Amino acid sequence: MLRITPQPLSTTADLHAALQNAIRLEHSTIPPYLTALATLSGNSPSVKYARKVIRDVVTEEMLHMTLACNVLNAIGGQPAIAGPGFVPAYPHELPMGVAGDLVVHLKRYSRDLIENTFMRIEEPEIKLDIPTRTTEALEAATPLTIGQFYALIRARLVAHPAVFTGDPALQITGFFTDPSENIAVTNVDSALLAIETIVEQGEGTPKSPTDLQHQIAHYYRFQQFAKGMEIVKDPASPLKFSFDPAKPLVINETADVIQMVDDPQLVTYDAADWRAEQLSVECDASYCRILNALHAGFNGKPDKVNDAVGAMFEFKMVTGELLQQKLTAGPDAGKFAGPRFRYVR
């Protein structure tokens, strides 16, 4: 489980800092998720399903980042997205993570990565034991989860409604296809709805593995690949969902996954692999164009969000070519290069 260091929340400035950390946290999950997604190269039904699941989770993490920015703008803060301190130097703990507790790497897709990193990031306060069409059980909550961190922010906002002094024109909406997810934050009620959306999409609720939009929460979506079977609706289950052995998920981690080097930020390419280095630099620059456009979009220039979308397509193209670069020299010879997600000015 990702454990978060408690944040001070006694003043409005503390609340601004906590929400900025929330923005950093939501963003910091995206590079490892995108890396795993980009390395899934097979075309089996299981691989296609995995790609869809991870792509949907990434989209929702972008939504969470947007909603956290909207809340910060609503209380007079300024989201800071473009800068070297915003991006973790992977491998690294996630923002606010307890030192040494969960170090997140940039790695190719594997069941181990799903189970021991992605599920730990998304783990809820109360885990539901979704049955394989048999039983139901609850496990005890563990303190200092992402949900509990947001609960403290929620309580502070409820106790101090006067903090909502931000310009409504700074709110970003219309970026996501589901109208219920495009939340303009202008007061306590809309802020609570935004926070509830962030938490429930990641963790579900203590009584259901689904979120406000009735979609399976991130933790349980990832758990499908750890269990090796899909979650399906099941009226006979106490939770109304079960893992279905008749819908197995089998991904060959050699044939279906590009054998990318672990943690590309730590790799120094040999001169013979100059093209891998060149594309890595292009990939870093493209990634930073996304961050710069988002920073402008959340700070008074909402049209710049569209520029970020265009930069995302560019980033996807460059990353695809980078992952085709098979290294020919050094200790990683035979493996493939991968994105570094490094901030450059």
Tab-separated table of C-alpha atoms in Angstrom:
chain	number	residue	atom	x	y	z
A	1	MET	CA	0.000	0.000	0.000
A	2	LEU	CA	1.207	3.508	-0.818
A	3	ARG	CA	1.563	5.296	2.515
A	4	ILE	CA	1.464	9.085	2.494
A	5	THR	CA	3.346	11.320	4.889
A	6	PRO	CA	0.795	13.469	6.820
A	7	GLN	CA	0.526	17.019	5.463
A	8	PRO	CA	-0.100	20.159	7.583
A	9	LEU	CA	-3.529	21.653	6.889
A	10	SER	CA	-3.896	24.400	9.493
A	11	THR	CA	-3.822	27.346	7.060
A	12	THR	CA	-4.981	28.177	3.546
A	13	ALA	CA	-1.338	28.129	2.440
A	14	ASP	CA	-1.052	24.582	3.827
A	15	LEU	CA	-4.155	23.618	1.866
A	16	HIS	CA	-2.626	25.089	-1.306
A	17	ALA	CA	0.561	23.057	-0.724
A	18	ALA	CA	-1.390	19.852	-0.058
A	19	LEU	CA	-3.408	20.233	-3.264
A	20	GLN	CA	-0.228	20.953	-5.242
A	21	ASN	CA	1.169	17.712	-3.824
A	22	ALA	CA	-2.059	15.970	-4.841
A	23	ILE	CA	-1.555	17.223	-8.415
A	24	ARG	CA	2.035	15.929	-8.360
A	25	LEU	CA	0.861	12.581	-6.987
A	26	GLU	CA	-1.873	12.086	-9.594
A	27	HIS	CA	0.551	12.959	-12.393
A	28	SER	CA	3.365	10.761	-11.057
A	29	THR	CA	1.358	7.581	-11.614
A	30	ILE	CA	0.990	8.315	-15.319
A	31	PRO	CA	4.595	7.672	-16.543
A	32	PRO	CA	4.826	4.151	-15.044
A	33	TYR	CA	1.342	3.286	-16.312
A	34	LEU	CA	2.104	4.661	-19.779
A	35	THR	CA	5.404	2.775	-19.918
A	36	ALA	CA	3.723	-0.546	-19.170
A	37	LEU	CA	1.000	0.258	-21.716
A	38	ALA	CA	3.502	1.124	-24.450
A	39	THR	CA	5.371	-2.165	-24.030
A	40	LEU	CA	2.287	-4.338	-24.611
A	41	SER	CA	2.862	-5.364	-28.211
A	42	GLY	CA	0.844	-8.566	-28.702
A	43	ASN	CA	-2.597	-8.826	-30.299
A	44	SER	CA	-4.266	-11.563	-28.276
A	45	PRO	CA	-7.643	-10.785	-26.679
A	46	SER	CA	-5.960	-10.656	-23.261
A	47	VAL	CA	-3.370	-8.123	-24.441
A	48	LYS	CA	-6.015	-5.981	-26.114
A	49	TYR	CA	-8.045	-6.048	-22.905
A	50	ALA	CA	-4.974	-5.086	-20.851
A	51	ARG	CA	-4.232	-2.169	-23.173
A	52	LYS	CA	-7.794	-0.901	-22.826
A	53	VAL	CA	-7.767	-1.206	-19.036
A	54	ILE	CA	-4.454	0.614	-18.583
A	55	ARG	CA	-5.351	3.275	-21.180
A	56	ASP	CA	-8.639	3.956	-19.365
A	57	VAL	CA	-6.837	4.213	-16.021
A	58	VAL	CA	-4.341	6.704	-17.495
A	59	THR	CA	-7.214	8.821	-18.838
A	60	GLU	CA	-8.824	8.846	-15.406
A	61	GLU	CA	-5.529	9.798	-13.736
A	62	MET	CA	-5.453	12.773	-16.116
A	63	LEU	CA	-8.991	13.568	-14.954
A	64	HIS	CA	-7.903	13.363	-11.299
A	65	MET	CA	-5.019	15.738	-11.998
A	66	THR	CA	-7.451	18.135	-13.699
A	67	LEU	CA	-9.923	18.003	-10.808
A	68	ALA	CA	-7.161	18.616	-8.249
A	69	CYS	CA	-6.076	21.643	-10.337
A	70	ASN	CA	-9.685	22.864	-10.420
A	71	VAL	CA	-9.963	22.619	-6.633
A	72	LEU	CA	-6.659	24.474	-6.163
A	73	ASN	CA	-7.712	27.214	-8.589
A	74	ALA	CA	-11.083	27.482	-6.854
A	75	ILE	CA	-9.444	28.392	-3.529
A	76	GLY	CA	-7.066	30.946	-5.009
A	77	GLY	CA	-4.005	28.750	-5.605
A	78	GLN	CA	-1.913	28.350	-8.766
A	79	PRO	CA	-1.128	24.869	-10.108
A	80	ALA	CA	2.596	24.464	-10.869
A	81	ILE	CA	3.105	21.773	-13.503
A	82	ALA	CA	6.031	22.797	-15.721
A	83	GLY	CA	9.269	22.375	-13.793
A	84	PRO	CA	11.915	19.774	-12.905
A	85	GLY	CA	10.622	19.378	-9.353
A	86	PHE	CA	7.209	18.319	-10.639
A	87	VAL	CA	8.425	15.064	-12.197
A	88	PRO	CA	9.868	12.243	-10.066
A	89	ALA	CA	13.353	11.070	-11.066
A	90	TYR	CA	12.330	7.427	-11.502
A	91	PRO	CA	13.044	5.093	-9.792
A	92	HIS	CA	11.720	7.069	-6.855
A	93	GLU	CA	9.045	7.221	-4.195
A	94	LEU	CA	5.895	8.967	-5.344
A	95	PRO	CA	5.240	12.499	-4.006
A	96	MET	CA	4.463	12.442	-0.273
A	97	GLY	CA	5.265	8.736	-0.156
A	98	VAL	CA	7.001	7.473	2.951
A	99	ALA	CA	10.719	7.196	2.135
A	100	GLY	CA	11.722	3.694	1.087
A	101	ASP	CA	8.165	2.381	1.382
A	102	LEU	CA	7.224	2.025	-2.288
A	103	VAL	CA	9.845	2.871	-4.904
A	104	VAL	CA	8.227	3.181	-8.343
A	105	HIS	CA	10.190	2.130	-11.428
A	106	LEU	CA	9.645	2.591	-15.170
A	107	LYS	CA	9.374	-1.009	-16.338
A	108	ARG	CA	7.813	-3.080	-19.096
A	109	TYR	CA	4.485	-4.794	-18.409
A	110	SER	CA	4.545	-7.798	-16.101
A	111	ARG	CA	2.198	-9.403	-13.612
A	112	ASP	CA	4.728	-8.597	-10.892
A	113	LEU	CA	4.626	-4.891	-11.834
A	114	ILE	CA	0.827	-4.903	-11.727
A	115	GLU	CA	0.608	-6.720	-8.401
A	116	ASN	CA	3.507	-5.172	-6.483
A	117	THR	CA	3.449	-1.601	-7.818
A	118	PHE	CA	0.237	-0.604	-9.579
A	119	MET	CA	-2.094	-2.341	-7.125
A	120	ARG	CA	-0.130	-0.967	-4.167
A	121	ILE	CA	-0.501	2.563	-5.544
A	122	GLU	CA	-4.262	2.190	-5.946
A	123	GLU	CA	-4.929	0.060	-2.843
A	124	PRO	CA	-8.049	1.268	-0.967
A	125	GLU	CA	-8.495	1.875	2.720
A	126	ILE	CA	-10.799	-1.144	2.847
A	127	LYS	CA	-10.060	-3.839	0.296
A	128	LEU	CA	-13.021	-5.837	-0.929
A	129	ASP	CA	-12.408	-9.528	-1.487
A	130	ILE	CA	-14.214	-10.010	-4.786
A	131	PRO	CA	-15.147	-13.688	-4.893
A	132	THR	CA	-14.571	-16.174	-7.662
A	133	ARG	CA	-18.319	-16.765	-7.562
A	134	THR	CA	-18.077	-17.984	-3.953
A	135	THR	CA	-17.432	-15.777	-0.897
A	136	GLU	CA	-17.184	-12.201	0.345
A	137	ALA	CA	-14.708	-10.813	2.882
A	138	LEU	CA	-13.323	-7.512	4.068
A	139	GLU	CA	-9.769	-6.754	5.147
A	140	ALA	CA	-8.912	-4.163	7.762
A	141	ALA	CA	-8.073	-0.645	6.710
A	142	THR	CA	-4.487	0.563	6.798
A	143	PRO	CA	-3.905	4.256	7.644
A	144	LEU	CA	-2.361	6.921	5.426
A	145	THR	CA	-3.803	5.886	2.085
A	146	ILE	CA	-4.468	8.258	-0.810
A	147	GLY	CA	-8.141	8.214	0.187
A	148	GLN	CA	-7.359	9.276	3.740
A	149	PHE	CA	-5.132	12.087	2.468
A	150	TYR	CA	-8.028	13.425	0.402
A	151	ALA	CA	-10.371	12.993	3.377
A	152	LEU	CA	-8.242	15.478	5.358
A	153	ILE	CA	-8.415	17.990	2.492
A	154	ARG	CA	-12.171	17.460	2.289
A	155	ALA	CA	-12.597	18.129	6.014
A	156	ARG	CA	-10.543	21.323	5.810
A	157	LEU	CA	-12.624	22.617	2.887
A	158	VAL	CA	-15.895	21.885	4.700
A	159	ALA	CA	-14.654	23.685	7.806
A	160	HIS	CA	-13.481	26.760	5.867
A	161	PRO	CA	-15.897	27.508	2.985
A	162	ALA	CA	-14.556	31.066	2.727
A	163	VAL	CA	-11.404	29.785	0.977
A	164	PHE	CA	-13.301	29.573	-2.337
A	165	THR	CA	-12.062	32.875	-3.734
A	166	GLY	CA	-10.642	31.705	-7.070
A	167	ASP	CA	-11.657	32.962	-10.509
A	168	PRO	CA	-14.282	30.573	-12.027
A	169	ALA	CA	-12.789	31.317	-15.464
A	170	LEU	CA	-9.744	29.220	-14.491
A	171	GLN	CA	-11.789	26.025	-14.278
A	172	ILE	CA	-11.051	23.397	-16.940
A	173	THR	CA	-14.126	21.491	-18.156
A	174	GLY	CA	-15.191	19.783	-21.369
A	175	PHE	CA	-11.891	17.900	-21.612
A	176	PHE	CA	-13.395	14.476	-20.838
A	177	THR	CA	-16.199	12.632	-22.639
A	178	ASP	CA	-18.344	11.774	-19.592
A	179	PRO	CA	-20.240	14.961	-18.598
A	180	SER	CA	-20.328	13.831	-14.953
A	181	GLU	CA	-16.531	13.975	-14.853
A	182	ASN	CA	-16.232	17.580	-16.074
A	183	ILE	CA	-16.586	19.267	-12.703
A	184	ALA	CA	-16.124	23.024	-12.337
A	185	VAL	CA	-15.156	23.670	-8.721
A	186	THR	CA	-16.612	26.885	-7.310
A	187	ASN	CA	-17.758	25.979	-3.774
A	188	VAL	CA	-17.662	23.290	-1.091
A	189	ASP	CA	-20.228	20.998	-2.754
A	190	SER	CA	-18.488	20.921	-6.139
A	191	ALA	CA	-15.089	20.460	-4.462
A	192	LEU	CA	-16.420	17.469	-2.495
A	193	LEU	CA	-17.811	15.953	-5.700
A	194	ALA	CA	-14.425	16.366	-7.412
A	195	ILE	CA	-12.588	14.734	-4.504
A	196	GLU	CA	-15.126	11.906	-4.300
A	197	THR	CA	-14.622	11.229	-8.009
A	198	ILE	CA	-10.834	11.076	-7.572
A	199	VAL	CA	-10.977	8.681	-4.625
A	200	GLU	CA	-13.722	6.364	-5.829
A	201	GLN	CA	-12.268	5.943	-9.324
A	202	GLY	CA	-9.031	4.791	-7.715
A	203	GLU	CA	-10.313	2.768	-4.783
A	204	GLY	CA	-14.048	2.101	-5.166
A	205	THR	CA	-16.101	2.340	-1.964
A	206	PRO	CA	-16.046	0.274	1.243
A	207	LYS	CA	-19.124	-1.563	-0.051
A	208	SER	CA	-18.576	-1.748	-3.807
A	209	PRO	CA	-15.658	-2.143	-6.231
A	210	THR	CA	-17.232	0.499	-8.481
A	211	ASP	CA	-17.023	4.314	-8.605
A	212	LEU	CA	-19.592	7.092	-9.050
A	213	GLN	CA	-19.793	6.300	-12.773
A	214	HIS	CA	-20.445	2.597	-11.965
A	215	GLN	CA	-17.081	1.576	-13.425
A	216	ILE	CA	-14.714	-0.873	-11.722
A	217	ALA	CA	-12.170	1.084	-9.642
A	218	HIS	CA	-8.490	1.109	-10.634
A	219	TYR	CA	-7.307	-1.232	-7.892
A	220	TYR	CA	-9.730	-3.979	-8.959
A	221	ARG	CA	-9.109	-3.430	-12.677
A	222	PHE	CA	-5.427	-4.098	-12.054
A	223	GLN	CA	-6.273	-7.043	-9.790
A	224	GLN	CA	-7.764	-8.824	-12.815
A	225	PHE	CA	-4.265	-9.283	-14.241
A	226	ALA	CA	-2.856	-10.442	-10.911
A	227	LYS	CA	-5.677	-13.004	-10.640
A	228	GLY	CA	-5.529	-13.920	-14.328
A	229	MET	CA	-9.259	-13.519	-14.949
A	230	GLU	CA	-11.820	-10.818	-15.680
A	231	ILE	CA	-14.276	-9.312	-13.218
A	232	VAL	CA	-17.875	-9.743	-14.380
A	233	LYS	CA	-21.272	-8.714	-13.051
A	234	ASP	CA	-22.675	-11.514	-10.899
A	235	PRO	CA	-26.106	-11.121	-9.221
A	236	ALA	CA	-25.321	-14.119	-6.993
A	237	SER	CA	-22.262	-12.399	-5.496
A	238	PRO	CA	-22.729	-10.316	-2.320
A	239	LEU	CA	-20.716	-7.572	-4.098
A	240	LYS	CA	-22.621	-8.101	-7.385
A	241	PHE	CA	-19.279	-8.796	-9.095
A	242	SER	CA	-17.048	-11.877	-9.305
A	243	PHE	CA	-13.839	-13.018	-10.924
A	244	ASP	CA	-14.812	-15.342	-13.765
A	245	PRO	CA	-12.541	-18.338	-14.486
A	246	ALA	CA	-14.356	-18.680	-17.807
A	247	LYS	CA	-12.743	-15.399	-18.879
A	248	PRO	CA	-9.025	-15.999	-18.337
A	249	LEU	CA	-6.432	-13.291	-18.930
A	250	VAL	CA	-3.199	-14.784	-20.218
A	251	ILE	CA	-0.336	-12.510	-21.292
A	252	ASN	CA	2.958	-14.008	-22.410
A	253	GLU	CA	5.522	-11.694	-20.844
A	254	THR	CA	8.088	-12.584	-23.492
A	255	ALA	CA	6.104	-12.775	-26.715
A	256	ASP	CA	3.467	-10.153	-25.890
A	257	VAL	CA	5.702	-7.555	-24.223
A	258	ILE	CA	8.530	-5.432	-25.666
A	259	GLN	CA	11.629	-6.316	-23.631
A	260	MET	CA	12.403	-2.738	-22.612
A	261	VAL	CA	15.291	-1.956	-20.265
A	262	ASP	CA	14.291	-1.245	-16.676
A	263	ASP	CA	14.398	2.389	-15.602
A	264	PRO	CA	15.593	4.095	-18.821
A	265	GLN	CA	16.534	7.215	-16.808
A	266	LEU	CA	19.436	5.213	-15.364
A	267	VAL	CA	20.720	3.925	-18.729
A	268	THR	CA	23.648	5.546	-20.546
A	269	TYR	CA	23.553	4.566	-24.208
A	270	ASP	CA	26.693	3.541	-26.049
A	271	ALA	CA	27.744	5.606	-29.073
A	272	ALA	CA	26.601	2.744	-31.286
A	273	ASP	CA	23.062	3.293	-30.017
A	274	TRP	CA	22.995	6.968	-30.948
A	275	ARG	CA	19.504	6.724	-32.432
A	276	ALA	CA	18.099	5.493	-29.107
A	277	GLU	CA	19.663	8.488	-27.351
A	278	GLN	CA	18.397	10.870	-30.037
A	279	LEU	CA	14.843	9.580	-29.739
A	280	SER	CA	15.081	9.663	-25.933
A	281	VAL	CA	15.904	13.367	-26.108
A	282	GLU	CA	12.991	13.927	-28.511
A	283	CYS	CA	10.724	11.955	-26.191
A	284	ASP	CA	11.760	14.085	-23.191
A	285	ALA	CA	11.133	17.278	-25.159
A	286	SER	CA	7.719	16.064	-26.321
A	287	TYR	CA	6.749	15.107	-22.776
A	288	CYS	CA	7.752	18.550	-21.525
A	289	ARG	CA	5.656	20.215	-24.213
A	290	ILE	CA	2.678	18.390	-22.695
A	291	LEU	CA	3.522	19.663	-19.197
A	292	ASN	CA	4.137	23.225	-20.410
A	293	ALA	CA	0.823	23.313	-22.264
A	294	LEU	CA	-1.045	21.925	-19.242
A	295	HIS	CA	0.634	24.460	-16.957
A	296	ALA	CA	-0.547	27.286	-19.215
A	297	GLY	CA	-4.006	25.721	-19.486
A	298	PHE	CA	-4.483	25.547	-15.728
A	299	ASN	CA	-3.172	29.068	-15.213
A	300	GLY	CA	-5.512	31.236	-17.251
A	301	LYS	CA	-5.067	29.988	-20.825
A	302	PRO	CA	-7.572	27.098	-21.105
A	303	ASP	CA	-7.152	26.823	-24.886
A	304	LYS	CA	-3.617	25.556	-24.240
A	305	VAL	CA	-5.116	22.271	-22.978
A	306	ASN	CA	-5.872	21.472	-26.630
A	307	ASP	CA	-2.181	22.001	-27.404
A	308	ALA	CA	-1.408	19.409	-24.733
A	309	VAL	CA	-3.660	16.903	-26.490
A	310	GLY	CA	-1.748	17.416	-29.736
A	311	ALA	CA	1.544	17.007	-27.899
A	312	MET	CA	0.269	13.726	-26.441
A	313	PHE	CA	-0.155	12.277	-29.932
A	314	GLU	CA	3.360	13.419	-30.808
A	315	PHE	CA	4.687	11.812	-27.626
A	316	LYS	CA	2.941	8.535	-28.472
A	317	MET	CA	4.535	8.457	-31.940
A	318	VAL	CA	8.058	9.189	-30.677
A	319	THR	CA	7.710	6.661	-27.855
A	320	GLY	CA	6.597	3.990	-30.330
A	321	GLU	CA	9.711	4.517	-32.435
A	322	LEU	CA	11.940	4.637	-29.352
A	323	LEU	CA	10.651	1.261	-28.175
A	324	GLN	CA	11.753	-0.253	-31.508
A	325	GLN	CA	15.402	0.628	-30.848
A	326	LYS	CA	17.197	-2.591	-29.893
A	327	LEU	CA	20.373	-1.818	-27.984
A	328	THR	CA	23.565	-3.246	-29.490
A	329	ALA	CA	26.185	-2.469	-26.855
A	330	GLY	CA	26.690	-2.278	-23.102
A	331	PRO	CA	25.127	-4.342	-20.296
A	332	ASP	CA	21.619	-3.930	-21.747
A	333	ALA	CA	22.489	-5.160	-25.243
A	334	GLY	CA	19.586	-7.079	-26.721
A	335	LYS	CA	16.940	-5.132	-24.829
A	336	PHE	CA	15.005	-2.156	-26.160
A	337	ALA	CA	15.205	1.525	-25.244
A	338	GLY	CA	12.307	3.207	-23.477
A	339	PRO	CA	10.918	6.614	-22.418
A	340	ARG	CA	12.667	8.439	-19.534
A	341	PHE	CA	9.983	11.016	-18.642
A	342	ARG	CA	12.748	13.493	-17.871
A	343	TYR	CA	11.977	17.187	-17.551
A	344	VAL	CA	14.089	19.429	-19.770
A	345	ARG	CA	13.740	23.168	-20.240
